[in-house]
mmCIF file of C-alpha atoms in Angstrom:
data_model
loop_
_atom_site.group_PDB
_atom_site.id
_atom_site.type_symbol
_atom_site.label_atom_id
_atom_site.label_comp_id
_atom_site.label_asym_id
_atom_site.label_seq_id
_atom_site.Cartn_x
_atom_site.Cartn_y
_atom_site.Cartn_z
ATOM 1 C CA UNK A 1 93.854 62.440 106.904
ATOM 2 C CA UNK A 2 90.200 63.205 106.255
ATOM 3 C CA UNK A 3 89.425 66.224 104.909
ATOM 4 C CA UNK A 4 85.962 66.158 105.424
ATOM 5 C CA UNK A 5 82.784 64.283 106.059
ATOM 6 C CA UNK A 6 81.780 64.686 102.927
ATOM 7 C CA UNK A 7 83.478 61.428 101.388
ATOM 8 C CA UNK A 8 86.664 61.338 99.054
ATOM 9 C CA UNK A 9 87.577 65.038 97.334
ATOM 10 C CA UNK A 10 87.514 64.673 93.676
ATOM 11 C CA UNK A 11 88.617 67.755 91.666
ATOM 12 C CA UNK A 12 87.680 68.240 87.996
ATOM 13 C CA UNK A 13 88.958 71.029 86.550
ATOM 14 C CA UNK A 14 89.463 72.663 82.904
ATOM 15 C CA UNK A 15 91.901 75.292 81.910
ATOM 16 C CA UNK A 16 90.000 76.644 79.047
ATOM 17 C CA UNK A 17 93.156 78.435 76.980
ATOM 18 C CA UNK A 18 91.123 78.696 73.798
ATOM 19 C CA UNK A 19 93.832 80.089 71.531
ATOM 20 C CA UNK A 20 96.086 81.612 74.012
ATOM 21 C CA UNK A 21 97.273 78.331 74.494
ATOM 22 C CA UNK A 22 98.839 78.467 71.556
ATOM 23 C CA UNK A 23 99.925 82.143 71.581
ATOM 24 C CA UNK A 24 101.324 81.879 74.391
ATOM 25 C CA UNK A 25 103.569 78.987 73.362
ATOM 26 C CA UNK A 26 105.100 80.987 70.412
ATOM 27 C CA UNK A 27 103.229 84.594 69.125
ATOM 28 C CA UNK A 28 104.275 83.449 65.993
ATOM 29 C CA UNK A 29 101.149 80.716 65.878
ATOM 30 C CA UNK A 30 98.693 83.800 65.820
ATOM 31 C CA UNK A 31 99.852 83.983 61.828
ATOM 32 C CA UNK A 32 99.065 80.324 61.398
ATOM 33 C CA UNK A 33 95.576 80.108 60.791
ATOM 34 C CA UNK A 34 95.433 75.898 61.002
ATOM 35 C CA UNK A 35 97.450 76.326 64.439
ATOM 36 C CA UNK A 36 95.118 78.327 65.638
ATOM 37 C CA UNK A 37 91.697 75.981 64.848
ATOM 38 C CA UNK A 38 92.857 74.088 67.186
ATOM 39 C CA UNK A 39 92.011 76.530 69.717
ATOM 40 C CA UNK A 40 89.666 77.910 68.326
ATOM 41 C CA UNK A 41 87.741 74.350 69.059
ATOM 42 C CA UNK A 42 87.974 74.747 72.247
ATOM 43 C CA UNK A 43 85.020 77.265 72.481
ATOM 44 C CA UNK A 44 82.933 76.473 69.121
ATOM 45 C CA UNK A 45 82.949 72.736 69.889
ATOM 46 C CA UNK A 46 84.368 71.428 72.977
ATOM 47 C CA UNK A 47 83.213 73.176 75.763
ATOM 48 C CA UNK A 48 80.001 72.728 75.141
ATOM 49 C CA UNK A 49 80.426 69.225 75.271
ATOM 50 C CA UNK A 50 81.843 69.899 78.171
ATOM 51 C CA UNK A 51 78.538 71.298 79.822
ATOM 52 C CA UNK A 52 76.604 68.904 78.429
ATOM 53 C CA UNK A 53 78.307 66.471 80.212
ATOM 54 C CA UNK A 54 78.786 68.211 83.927
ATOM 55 C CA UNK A 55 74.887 69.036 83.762
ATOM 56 C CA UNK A 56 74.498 64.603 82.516
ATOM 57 C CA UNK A 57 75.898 64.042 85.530
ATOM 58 C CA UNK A 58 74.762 67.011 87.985
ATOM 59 C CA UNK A 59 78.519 68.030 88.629
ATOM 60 C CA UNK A 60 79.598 71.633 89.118
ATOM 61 C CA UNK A 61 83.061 71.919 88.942
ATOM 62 C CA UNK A 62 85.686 74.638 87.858
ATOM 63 C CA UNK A 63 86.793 76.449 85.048
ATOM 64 C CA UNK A 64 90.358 78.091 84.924
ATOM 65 C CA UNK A 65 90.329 81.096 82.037
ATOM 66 C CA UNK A 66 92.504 83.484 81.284
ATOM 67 C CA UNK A 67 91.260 86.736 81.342
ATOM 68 C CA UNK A 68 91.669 87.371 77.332
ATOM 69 C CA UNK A 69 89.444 84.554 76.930
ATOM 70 C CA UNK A 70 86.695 85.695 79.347
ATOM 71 C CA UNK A 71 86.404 89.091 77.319
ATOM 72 C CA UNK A 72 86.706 86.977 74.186
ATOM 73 C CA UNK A 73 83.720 84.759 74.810
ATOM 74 C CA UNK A 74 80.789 86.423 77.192
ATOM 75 C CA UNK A 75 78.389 83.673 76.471
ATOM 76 C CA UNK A 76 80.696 80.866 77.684
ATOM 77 C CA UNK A 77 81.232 82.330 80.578
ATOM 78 C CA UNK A 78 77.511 82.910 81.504
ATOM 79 C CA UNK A 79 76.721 79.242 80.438
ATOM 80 C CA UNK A 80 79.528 78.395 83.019
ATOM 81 C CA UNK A 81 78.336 80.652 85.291
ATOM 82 C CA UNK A 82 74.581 79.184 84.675
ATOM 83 C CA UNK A 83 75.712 76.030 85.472
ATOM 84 C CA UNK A 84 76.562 76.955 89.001
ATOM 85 C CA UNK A 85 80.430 76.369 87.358
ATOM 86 C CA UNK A 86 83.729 78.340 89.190
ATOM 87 C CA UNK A 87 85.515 80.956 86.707
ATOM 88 C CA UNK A 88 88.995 80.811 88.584
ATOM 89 C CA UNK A 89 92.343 82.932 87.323
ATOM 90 C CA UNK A 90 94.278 81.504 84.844
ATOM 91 C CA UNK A 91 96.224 84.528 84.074
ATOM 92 C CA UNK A 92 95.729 87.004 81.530
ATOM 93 C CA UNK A 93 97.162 86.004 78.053
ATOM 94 C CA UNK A 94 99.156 82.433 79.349
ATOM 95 C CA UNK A 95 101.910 83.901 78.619
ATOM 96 C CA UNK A 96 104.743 82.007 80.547
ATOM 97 C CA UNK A 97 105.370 83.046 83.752
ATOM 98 C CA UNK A 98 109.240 82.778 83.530
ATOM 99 C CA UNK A 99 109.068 85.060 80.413
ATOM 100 C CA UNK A 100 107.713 87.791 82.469
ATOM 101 C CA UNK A 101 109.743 90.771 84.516
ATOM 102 C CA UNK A 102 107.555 91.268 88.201
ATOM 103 C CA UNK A 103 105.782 94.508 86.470
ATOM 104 C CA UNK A 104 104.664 92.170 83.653
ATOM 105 C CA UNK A 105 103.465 89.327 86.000
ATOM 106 C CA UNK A 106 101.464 91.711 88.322
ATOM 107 C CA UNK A 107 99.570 93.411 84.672
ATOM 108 C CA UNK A 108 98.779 89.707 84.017
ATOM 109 C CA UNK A 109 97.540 89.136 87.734
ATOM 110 C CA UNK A 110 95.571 92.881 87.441
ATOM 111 C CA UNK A 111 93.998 92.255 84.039
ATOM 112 C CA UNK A 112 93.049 88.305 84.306
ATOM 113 C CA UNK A 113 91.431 89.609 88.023
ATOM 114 C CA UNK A 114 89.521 92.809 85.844
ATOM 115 C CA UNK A 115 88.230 90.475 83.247
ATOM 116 C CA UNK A 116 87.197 87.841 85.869
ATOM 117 C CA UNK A 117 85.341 90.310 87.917
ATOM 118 C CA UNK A 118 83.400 92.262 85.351
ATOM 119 C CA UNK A 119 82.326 88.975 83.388
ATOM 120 C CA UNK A 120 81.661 86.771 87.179
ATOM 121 C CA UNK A 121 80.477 89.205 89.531
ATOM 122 C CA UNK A 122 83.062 88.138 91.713
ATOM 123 C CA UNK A 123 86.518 87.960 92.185
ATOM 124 C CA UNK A 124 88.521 84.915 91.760
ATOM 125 C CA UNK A 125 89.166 83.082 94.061
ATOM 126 C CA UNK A 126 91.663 80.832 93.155
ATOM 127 C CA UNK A 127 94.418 80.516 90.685
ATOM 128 C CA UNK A 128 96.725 77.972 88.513
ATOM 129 C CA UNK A 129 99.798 79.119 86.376
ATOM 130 C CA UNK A 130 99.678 79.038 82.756
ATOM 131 C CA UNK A 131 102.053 75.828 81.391
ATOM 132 C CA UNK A 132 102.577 74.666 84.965
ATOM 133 C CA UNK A 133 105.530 77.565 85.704
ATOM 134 C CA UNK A 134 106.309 79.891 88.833
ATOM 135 C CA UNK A 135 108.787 82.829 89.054
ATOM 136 C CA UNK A 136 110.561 83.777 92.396
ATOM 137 C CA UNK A 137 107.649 86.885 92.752
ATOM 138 C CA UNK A 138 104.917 84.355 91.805
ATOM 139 C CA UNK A 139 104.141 82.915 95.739
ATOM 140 C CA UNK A 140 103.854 86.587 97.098
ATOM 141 C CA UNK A 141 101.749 87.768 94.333
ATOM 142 C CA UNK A 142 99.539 84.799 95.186
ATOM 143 C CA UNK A 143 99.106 86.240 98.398
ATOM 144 C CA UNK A 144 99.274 89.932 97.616
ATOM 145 C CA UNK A 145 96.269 89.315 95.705
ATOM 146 C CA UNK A 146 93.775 87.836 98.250
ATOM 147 C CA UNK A 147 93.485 84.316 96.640
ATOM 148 C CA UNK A 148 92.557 81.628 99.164
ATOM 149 C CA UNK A 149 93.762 78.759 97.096
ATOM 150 C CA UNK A 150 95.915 77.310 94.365
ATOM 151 C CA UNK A 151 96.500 74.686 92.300
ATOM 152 C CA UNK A 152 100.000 74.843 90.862
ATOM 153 C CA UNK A 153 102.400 72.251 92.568
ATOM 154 C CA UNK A 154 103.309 68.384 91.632
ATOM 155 C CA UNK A 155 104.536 67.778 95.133
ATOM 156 C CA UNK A 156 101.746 65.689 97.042
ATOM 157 C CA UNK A 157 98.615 63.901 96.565
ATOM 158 C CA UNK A 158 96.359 65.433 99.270
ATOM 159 C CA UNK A 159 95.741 69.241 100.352
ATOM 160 C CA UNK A 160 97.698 71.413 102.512
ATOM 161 C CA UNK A 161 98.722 75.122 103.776
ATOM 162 C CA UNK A 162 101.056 77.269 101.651
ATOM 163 C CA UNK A 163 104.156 78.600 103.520
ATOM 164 C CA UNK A 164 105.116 81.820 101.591
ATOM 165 C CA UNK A 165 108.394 83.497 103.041
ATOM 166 C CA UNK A 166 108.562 81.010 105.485
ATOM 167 C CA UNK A 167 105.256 81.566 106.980
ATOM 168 C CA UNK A 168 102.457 79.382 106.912
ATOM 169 C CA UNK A 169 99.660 80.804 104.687
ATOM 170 C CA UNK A 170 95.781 80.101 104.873
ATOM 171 C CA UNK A 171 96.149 79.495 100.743
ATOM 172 C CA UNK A 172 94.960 75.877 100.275
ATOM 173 C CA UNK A 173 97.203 74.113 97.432
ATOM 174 C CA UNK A 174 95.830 71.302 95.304
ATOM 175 C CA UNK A 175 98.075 69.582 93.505
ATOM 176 C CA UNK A 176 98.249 67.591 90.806
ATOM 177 C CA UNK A 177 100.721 66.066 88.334
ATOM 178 C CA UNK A 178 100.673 65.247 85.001
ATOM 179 C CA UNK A 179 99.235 61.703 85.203
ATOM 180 C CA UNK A 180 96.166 63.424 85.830
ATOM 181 C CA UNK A 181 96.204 65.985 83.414
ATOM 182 C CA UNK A 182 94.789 65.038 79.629
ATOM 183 C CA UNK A 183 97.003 66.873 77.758
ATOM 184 C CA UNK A 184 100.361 64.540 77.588
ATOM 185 C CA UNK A 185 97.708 61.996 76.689
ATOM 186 C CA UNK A 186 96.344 64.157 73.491
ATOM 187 C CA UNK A 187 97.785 67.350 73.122
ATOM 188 C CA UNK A 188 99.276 66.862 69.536
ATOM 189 C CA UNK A 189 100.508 69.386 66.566
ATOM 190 C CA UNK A 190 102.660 69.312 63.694
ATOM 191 C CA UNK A 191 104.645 72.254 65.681
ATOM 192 C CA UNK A 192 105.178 70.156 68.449
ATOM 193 C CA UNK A 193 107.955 67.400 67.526
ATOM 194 C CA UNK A 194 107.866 64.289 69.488
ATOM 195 C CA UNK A 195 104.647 64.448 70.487
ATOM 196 C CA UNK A 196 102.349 61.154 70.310
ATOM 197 C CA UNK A 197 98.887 60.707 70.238
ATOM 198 C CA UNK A 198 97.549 58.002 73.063
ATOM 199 C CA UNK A 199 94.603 55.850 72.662
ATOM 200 C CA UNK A 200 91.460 56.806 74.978
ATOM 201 C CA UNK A 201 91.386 53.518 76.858
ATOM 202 C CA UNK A 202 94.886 54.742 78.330
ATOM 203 C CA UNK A 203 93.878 57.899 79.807
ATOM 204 C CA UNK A 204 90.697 56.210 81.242
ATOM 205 C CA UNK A 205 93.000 53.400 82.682
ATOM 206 C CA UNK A 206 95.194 55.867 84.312
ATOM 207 C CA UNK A 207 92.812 57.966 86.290
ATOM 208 C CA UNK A 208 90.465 55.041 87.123
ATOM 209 C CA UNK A 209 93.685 52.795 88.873
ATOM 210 C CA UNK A 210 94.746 56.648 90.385
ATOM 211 C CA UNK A 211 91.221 57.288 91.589
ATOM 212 C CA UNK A 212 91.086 53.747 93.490
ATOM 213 C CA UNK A 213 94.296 53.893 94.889
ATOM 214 C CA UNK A 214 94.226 57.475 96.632
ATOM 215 C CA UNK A 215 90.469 56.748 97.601
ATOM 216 C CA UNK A 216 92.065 53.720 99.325
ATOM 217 C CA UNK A 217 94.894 56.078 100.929
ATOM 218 C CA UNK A 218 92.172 58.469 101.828
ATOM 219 C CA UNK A 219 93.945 61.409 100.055
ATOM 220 C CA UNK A 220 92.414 63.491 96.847
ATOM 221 C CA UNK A 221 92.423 63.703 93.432
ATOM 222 C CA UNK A 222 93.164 66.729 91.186
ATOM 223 C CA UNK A 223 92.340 66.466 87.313
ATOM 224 C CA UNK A 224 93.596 68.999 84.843
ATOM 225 C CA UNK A 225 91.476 69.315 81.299
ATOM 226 C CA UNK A 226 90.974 71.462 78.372
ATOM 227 C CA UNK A 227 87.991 71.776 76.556
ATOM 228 C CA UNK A 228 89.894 71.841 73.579
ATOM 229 C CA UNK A 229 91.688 68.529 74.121
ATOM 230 C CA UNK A 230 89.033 66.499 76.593
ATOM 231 C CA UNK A 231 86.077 67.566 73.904
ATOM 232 C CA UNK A 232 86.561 66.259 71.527
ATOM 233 C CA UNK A 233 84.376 62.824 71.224
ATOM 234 C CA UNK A 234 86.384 60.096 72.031
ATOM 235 C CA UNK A 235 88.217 62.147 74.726
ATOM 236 C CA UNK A 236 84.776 63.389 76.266
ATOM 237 C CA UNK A 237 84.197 59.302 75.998
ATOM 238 C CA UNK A 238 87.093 58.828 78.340
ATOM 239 C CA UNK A 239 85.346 61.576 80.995
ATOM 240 C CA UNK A 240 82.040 59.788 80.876
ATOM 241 C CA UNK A 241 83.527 56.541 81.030
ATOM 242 C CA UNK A 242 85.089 57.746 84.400
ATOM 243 C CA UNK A 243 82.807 59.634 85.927
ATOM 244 C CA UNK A 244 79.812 56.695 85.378
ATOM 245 C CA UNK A 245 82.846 54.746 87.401
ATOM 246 C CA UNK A 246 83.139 57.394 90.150
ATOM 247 C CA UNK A 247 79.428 57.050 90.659
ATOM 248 C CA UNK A 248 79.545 53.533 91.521
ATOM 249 C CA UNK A 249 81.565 54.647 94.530
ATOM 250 C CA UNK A 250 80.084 55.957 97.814
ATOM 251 C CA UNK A 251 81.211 59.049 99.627
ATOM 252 C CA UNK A 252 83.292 60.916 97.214
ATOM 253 C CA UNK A 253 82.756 64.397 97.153
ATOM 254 C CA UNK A 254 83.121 66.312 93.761
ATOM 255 C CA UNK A 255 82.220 69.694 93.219
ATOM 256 C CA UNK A 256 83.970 73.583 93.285
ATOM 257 C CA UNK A 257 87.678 74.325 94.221
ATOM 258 C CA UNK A 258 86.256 77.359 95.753
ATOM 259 C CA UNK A 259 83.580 75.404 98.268
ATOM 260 C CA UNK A 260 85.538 72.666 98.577
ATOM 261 C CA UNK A 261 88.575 74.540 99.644
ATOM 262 C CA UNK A 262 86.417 76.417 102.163
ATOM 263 C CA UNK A 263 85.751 73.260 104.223
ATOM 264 C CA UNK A 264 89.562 71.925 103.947
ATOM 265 C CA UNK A 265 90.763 75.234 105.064
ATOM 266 C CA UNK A 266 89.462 74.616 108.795
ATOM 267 C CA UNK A 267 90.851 70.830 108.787
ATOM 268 C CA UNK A 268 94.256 71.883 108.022
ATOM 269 C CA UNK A 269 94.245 74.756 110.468
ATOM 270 C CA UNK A 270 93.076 72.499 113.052
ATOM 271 C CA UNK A 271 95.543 69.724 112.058
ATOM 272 C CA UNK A 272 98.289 72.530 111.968
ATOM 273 C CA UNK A 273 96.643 74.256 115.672
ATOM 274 C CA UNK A 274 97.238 70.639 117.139
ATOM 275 C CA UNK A 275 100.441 69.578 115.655
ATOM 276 C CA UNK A 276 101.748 72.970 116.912
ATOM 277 C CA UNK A 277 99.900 72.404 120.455
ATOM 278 C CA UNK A 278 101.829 68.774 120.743
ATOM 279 C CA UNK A 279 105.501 69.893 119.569
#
C-alpha cells in the first residue's frame, strides 16, 4: 500500500534514556558511578552529535524522552525543539512497564505527559514503552490519554490502526523490530553478561539491505537509536554513512512521527472505510 505521495516513509527516531536507562534496568546502578557515565554520555556528548548531524542533513525527526530526563536537561530539549525536532513520551523514569501496578503506570503516563508539556509547549503526541514492554492496562491507557500514535509493536513492517478492546482505534502504530534498533548492535557493559560488541560496518549493512528491500515492497521503515549508543563516533559514522545512502534515493519521505502520522491516518481510514464498504 502507499501511504502517501510523499515517497517511501522513513522513521528515525532516538529514545534519549540518559541515565534512566540504566536505573531503570536495576536502581542499584544509581550507586555505580562508572555505570552511570555511560548515560551520562548520552547528553554531554552524544546528542549533540546527534543534532549536528540531523541539521548536516536538513532532517527533523523525533526524540522519545522520558519525562525525568526532560526536567533533567532544559537546554536539550530547546535545542531539539529549535531544530524543529518531536519530544514524544517515553514514560517517566523507564521503569519497566511489567514492574508497575495500573496506579503506578498511569503516575508514569501523568508525570512523563507534565514534564513533556511544561518543557514543549505541547502535549505529546505519541508514545513508545520503555525496554520494548506492555502490561494488560497499557493499550487503554494509550488511548485514555489522547495519543494519536505509537510505536511499540514488532509485528509488521508498514503502518496500521490499533484495535484496543476489540475496536478499531484511530492510534497509528509504527513498528519496528530489533534489526532496526542500534542497541543489540552496541549496547555493551560489564553488568550485562553475554553481551558483544558489533563492528559498525554491520549495523550499516543491516539497515541499508532493510531500507532497499521494504522500499522495494513499498512498506516503511522504523529506526530505534540512543544518543548514548548511536553518538558516539564510529556509531554516528554508521548514521551518516546511511543517510548519505538514503539521499541517493528518490521519493522517500523522512521527517516527524507526529506529521507523518497525520497524513497515514486518512490512508488507513480510507483503506479500512473501503475494505469495510466491499465485505
Amino acid at each position: 500500500m502507499s501511504f502517501t505521495s510523499k515517497g517511501f516513509p522513513l522513521f528515525l527516531t532516538f529514545d534519549f534514556d540518559a541515565e534512566t536507562l540504566w536505573t531503570a534496568r536495576d536502581k542499584a546502578n544509581a550507586d555505580r558511578p562508572i555505570v552511570m557515565s555511560q548515560g551520562r554520555y548520552g547528553w554531554k556528548r552524544g546528542v549533540w552529535r546527534v543534532l549536528d548531524l540531523l541539521r548536516k542533513y536538513e532532517i527533523r525527526c523525533t526524540f522519545f524522552v522520558p519525562g525525568l530526563v526532560v526536567e533533567a536537561h532544559p537546554r536539550i530539549m530547546e535545542a531539539i525543539l529549535e531544530g524543529g525536532h518531536e519530544i514524544a513520551h517515553h514514560s517517566h523514569t523507564h521503569t519497566w512497564i511489567t514492574q508497575l501496578s495500573l496506579e503506578q503506570e498511569r503516575e508514569e503516563m501523568e508525570k512523563g505527559i507534565e514534564a513533556i508539556q511544561k518543557a514543549a509547549g505541547y502535549r505529546p503526541r505519541g508514545w513508545r514503552s520503555p525496554a520494548a514492554e506492555f502490561s494488560a492496562h497499557t493499550l487503554g491507557l494509550i488511548q485514555e490519554y489522547g495519543f494519536d500514535y505509537s510505536s511499540n509493536f514488532f509485528d509488521d513492517d508498514e503502518p496500521y490502526l490499533l484495535e484496543i478492546g476489540g475496536q478499531r482505534t484511530g492510534i497509528v502504530e509504527l513498528p519496528f523490530r530489533w534489526v532496526l534498533d542500534d542497541a543489540p548492535f552496541f549496547h555493551y557493559s560489564i553488568t550485562l553478561p553475554g553481551r558483544t560488541m558489533q563492528a559498525p560496518s554491520a549495523l550499516l549493512e543491516a539497515w541499508k539491505l532493510e531500507f532497499d528491500m521494504l522500499r522495494a515492497e513499498d512498506r516503511m521503515m522504523m529506526i530505534g537509536m540512543h544518543p548514548q549508543i548511536i553518538g558516539q563516533p564510529s556509531r554516528l559514522w554508521v548514521l551518516d554513512q546511511f543517510l548519505a545512502y538514503v539521499r541517493q534515493h528518490s521519493s522517500v519521505w523522512t521527517g516527524r512521527c507526529d506529521e507523518m502520522t497525520d497524513e497515514i491516518r486518512g490512508v488507513l481510514l480510507d483503506a479500512a472505510a473501503a475494505g469495510e464498504a466491499g465485505a
